[in-house]
Amino acid sequence: HKILTDALAIDKFDGIRQEFEKSQIIYKIVELLDQFANQEAADEKLWRFLLQIFEAVESLEIRNSLLNSEGITASKASGSWQIENCKLKIIDCYFLWNMLSILGYSPELYKCPLCDSKLLPETFFFVPSEGGVVCWQCFSANDLKKSGLWFPIKVDAVKALRVWLSQDWATAGKVSFGQEAQQNLWDISKNYLSFLQENIS
């Protein structure tokens, strides 16, 4: 696409090419884009967003954002890149959810898609087949536990997704949430992506 091509021609992103971990997260992001976006039909918003992510990854000081004291590792396993740097994982998830939103696959995060009631901070369930976050009453009343793919989703994870999908990276990147909510969000992101890959022709 011309916008991305022109941007890359101007800025070679040396900060990405020179650091293994950064180059691997960009590789994963480009793979996702290739899977979901029609290169000819993708609109300008998507390409500008991709450029924003390139800039965010390049400027990231990864040595200051280690997930643990053992260092940063990245390896390709089971066909997907496993990134063990917390900030890089956040950028990865931020890109995934915003890309899906731009392409029309954003889940409902504010109202239960079944009863249309506002989601209050209580027990939630992420049900891809129902279009988003379902309240516990509807989850129980419709016996969704037996109906297919679903995941408990923490209140903090819902809050993070709301910010990610409404703010640019400069703001969204400052969102902080606990390790348990982080893991919950990583798991839901991975499984929602798998659901879409299996159900979108």
Coordinates of C-alpha atoms in Angstrom, one line a residue:
H1 CA 0.0 0.0 0.0
K2 CA 1.3 3.4 -1.0
I3 CA 1.0 5.0 2.5
L4 CA 3.0 2.3 4.2
T5 CA 5.5 2.0 1.3
D6 CA 6.2 5.7 1.4
A7 CA 6.5 5.7 5.2
L8 CA 8.9 2.8 5.1
A9 CA 10.9 4.4 2.4
I10 CA 11.4 7.5 4.5
D11 CA 12.0 5.7 7.8
K12 CA 13.9 2.4 7.6
F13 CA 13.0 1.6 11.2
D14 CA 16.6 0.7 12.2
G15 CA 15.5 0.4 15.8
I16 CA 13.3 -2.6 14.8
R17 CA 15.8 -4.3 12.4
Q18 CA 18.6 -4.1 14.9
E19 CA 16.7 -5.8 17.8
F20 CA 15.6 -9.4 17.5
E21 CA 12.6 -9.2 19.8
K22 CA 11.2 -6.1 18.1
S23 CA 11.6 -7.7 14.6
Q24 CA 9.8 -10.8 15.7
I25 CA 6.7 -8.9 17.0
I26 CA 6.6 -6.9 13.8
Y27 CA 6.8 -10.2 11.9
K28 CA 3.8 -11.5 13.8
I29 CA 1.8 -8.3 13.3
V30 CA 2.4 -8.4 9.5
E31 CA 1.4 -12.1 9.5
L32 CA -1.9 -11.2 11.2
L33 CA -2.5 -8.4 8.8
D34 CA -1.9 -10.7 5.8
Q35 CA -4.4 -13.2 7.2
F36 CA -7.2 -10.8 7.8
A37 CA -6.9 -7.8 5.5
N38 CA -7.5 -7.7 1.8
Q39 CA -4.4 -5.8 0.7
E40 CA -6.2 -4.0 -2.1
A41 CA -9.3 -3.1 -0.2
A42 CA -7.8 -2.2 3.2
D43 CA -8.6 1.4 4.0
E44 CA -6.2 4.2 4.9
K45 CA -7.1 4.0 8.6
L46 CA -5.7 0.5 8.8
W47 CA -2.4 1.4 7.1
R48 CA -2.0 4.5 9.2
F49 CA -2.6 2.4 12.3
L50 CA 0.0 -0.1 11.2
L51 CA 2.5 2.7 10.8
Q52 CA 1.7 3.9 14.4
I53 CA 2.4 0.4 15.7
F54 CA 5.8 0.3 13.8
E55 CA 6.7 3.6 15.5
A56 CA 5.6 2.3 18.9
V57 CA 7.7 -0.8 18.6
E58 CA 10.7 1.0 17.4
S59 CA 10.6 3.5 20.2
L60 CA 10.1 0.9 23.0
E61 CA 12.9 0.5 25.5
I62 CA 12.5 -3.2 25.9
R63 CA 15.3 -3.6 28.5
N64 CA 13.1 -1.6 30.9
S65 CA 10.0 -3.7 30.4
L66 CA 11.0 -7.2 31.2
L67 CA 8.3 -9.6 32.2
N68 CA 10.8 -11.4 34.5
S69 CA 14.5 -11.3 35.5
E70 CA 15.5 -14.1 33.2
G71 CA 15.6 -11.9 30.1
I72 CA 13.7 -11.7 26.9
T73 CA 13.0 -14.7 24.7
A74 CA 11.2 -15.1 21.5
S75 CA 10.7 -18.4 19.6
K76 CA 8.5 -19.8 17.0
A77 CA 6.4 -22.7 18.3
S78 CA 3.3 -24.3 17.0
G79 CA 3.3 -21.9 14.1
S80 CA 3.0 -18.7 16.2
W81 CA 5.6 -16.4 17.8
Q82 CA 5.8 -16.5 21.5
I83 CA 6.9 -13.1 22.8
E84 CA 8.0 -13.0 26.5
N85 CA 8.3 -9.3 26.9
C86 CA 5.4 -7.7 28.7
K87 CA 5.3 -4.4 26.8
L88 CA 5.7 -6.1 23.5
K89 CA 2.8 -8.5 24.4
I90 CA 0.7 -5.5 25.2
I91 CA 1.5 -3.8 21.8
D92 CA 0.8 -7.2 20.1
C93 CA -2.7 -7.4 21.8
Y94 CA -3.3 -3.7 21.2
F95 CA -2.7 -4.2 17.5
L96 CA -4.8 -7.3 17.3
W97 CA -7.9 -5.8 18.8
N98 CA -7.7 -2.6 16.9
M99 CA -7.0 -4.4 13.6
L100 CA -10.1 -6.5 14.2
S101 CA -12.1 -3.5 15.2
I102 CA -11.1 -1.6 12.0
L103 CA -12.0 -4.7 9.9
G104 CA -15.4 -5.0 11.7
Y105 CA -14.8 -7.7 14.2
S106 CA -14.8 -5.7 17.4
P107 CA -16.8 -7.5 20.2
E108 CA -19.4 -5.8 22.3
L109 CA -17.8 -4.6 25.5
Y110 CA -20.4 -2.2 27.0
K111 CA -23.8 -4.0 26.8
C112 CA -24.7 -7.6 27.0
P113 CA -25.4 -8.7 23.4
L114 CA -28.2 -11.0 24.7
C115 CA -30.3 -8.7 27.0
D116 CA -28.9 -5.4 25.9
S117 CA -28.3 -4.4 29.5
K118 CA -25.3 -2.2 30.5
L119 CA -22.4 -4.3 31.7
L120 CA -21.8 -3.6 35.4
P121 CA -18.5 -4.5 37.1
E122 CA -19.5 -8.1 38.1
T123 CA -19.0 -11.6 36.7
F124 CA -18.6 -11.6 32.9
F125 CA -18.1 -14.2 30.2
F126 CA -16.6 -13.7 26.8
V127 CA -18.6 -15.7 24.3
P128 CA -17.3 -15.2 20.7
S129 CA -20.4 -16.8 19.1
E130 CA -22.7 -14.3 20.9
G131 CA -20.6 -11.3 19.8
G132 CA -18.8 -10.2 23.0
V133 CA -19.1 -10.0 26.7
V134 CA -22.2 -11.6 28.2
C135 CA -23.5 -10.9 31.7
W136 CA -23.7 -13.8 34.1
Q137 CA -27.5 -13.8 34.2
C138 CA -27.7 -14.4 30.4
F139 CA -24.8 -16.8 30.5
S140 CA -26.7 -18.9 33.1
A141 CA -30.2 -18.5 31.7
N142 CA -29.1 -19.5 28.2
D143 CA -27.0 -22.4 29.5
L144 CA -24.0 -21.1 27.4
K145 CA -21.6 -23.2 29.4
K146 CA -22.7 -26.2 27.3
S147 CA -23.1 -24.4 23.9
G148 CA -19.5 -23.9 22.8
L149 CA -16.5 -21.6 23.2
W150 CA -16.6 -19.2 26.2
F151 CA -14.2 -17.7 28.7
P152 CA -14.5 -15.9 32.1
I153 CA -13.2 -12.4 31.5
K154 CA -12.1 -10.2 34.4
V155 CA -13.5 -6.7 34.9
D156 CA -10.0 -5.2 34.5
A157 CA -9.5 -7.0 31.2
V158 CA -12.8 -5.5 29.9
K159 CA -11.6 -2.1 31.1
A160 CA -8.3 -2.5 29.3
L161 CA -10.0 -3.5 26.1
R162 CA -12.3 -0.5 26.3
V163 CA -9.3 1.8 26.6
W164 CA -7.4 0.0 23.9
L165 CA -10.2 0.4 21.4
S166 CA -11.0 4.0 22.1
Q167 CA -7.5 5.6 22.6
D168 CA -4.3 5.9 20.6
W169 CA -1.2 4.1 21.7
A170 CA 0.2 7.1 23.6
T171 CA -2.7 6.8 26.0
A172 CA -3.5 3.1 25.8
G173 CA 0.1 2.1 26.4
K174 CA -0.1 3.6 29.9
V175 CA -2.9 1.4 31.0
S176 CA -1.8 -0.8 33.9
F177 CA -3.5 -4.0 35.2
G178 CA -2.5 -6.9 37.4
Q179 CA -0.7 -10.0 36.2
E180 CA -3.9 -12.2 36.6
A181 CA -5.9 -9.8 34.4
Q182 CA -3.0 -9.7 31.9
Q183 CA -2.9 -13.5 31.6
N184 CA -6.7 -13.5 31.2
L185 CA -6.5 -11.0 28.4
W186 CA -3.6 -12.9 26.6
D187 CA -5.7 -16.1 26.7
I188 CA -8.9 -14.4 25.4
S189 CA -7.0 -12.7 22.7
K190 CA -5.4 -15.9 21.5
N191 CA -8.7 -17.8 21.6
Y192 CA -10.8 -15.1 20.0
L193 CA -8.2 -14.9 17.2
S194 CA -8.5 -18.7 16.7
F195 CA -12.3 -18.5 16.7
L196 CA -12.2 -15.9 13.9
Q197 CA -9.6 -17.8 11.9
E198 CA -11.9 -20.8 12.0
N199 CA -15.1 -19.1 11.2
I200 CA -14.2 -16.4 8.7
S201 CA -14.0 -17.7 5.2

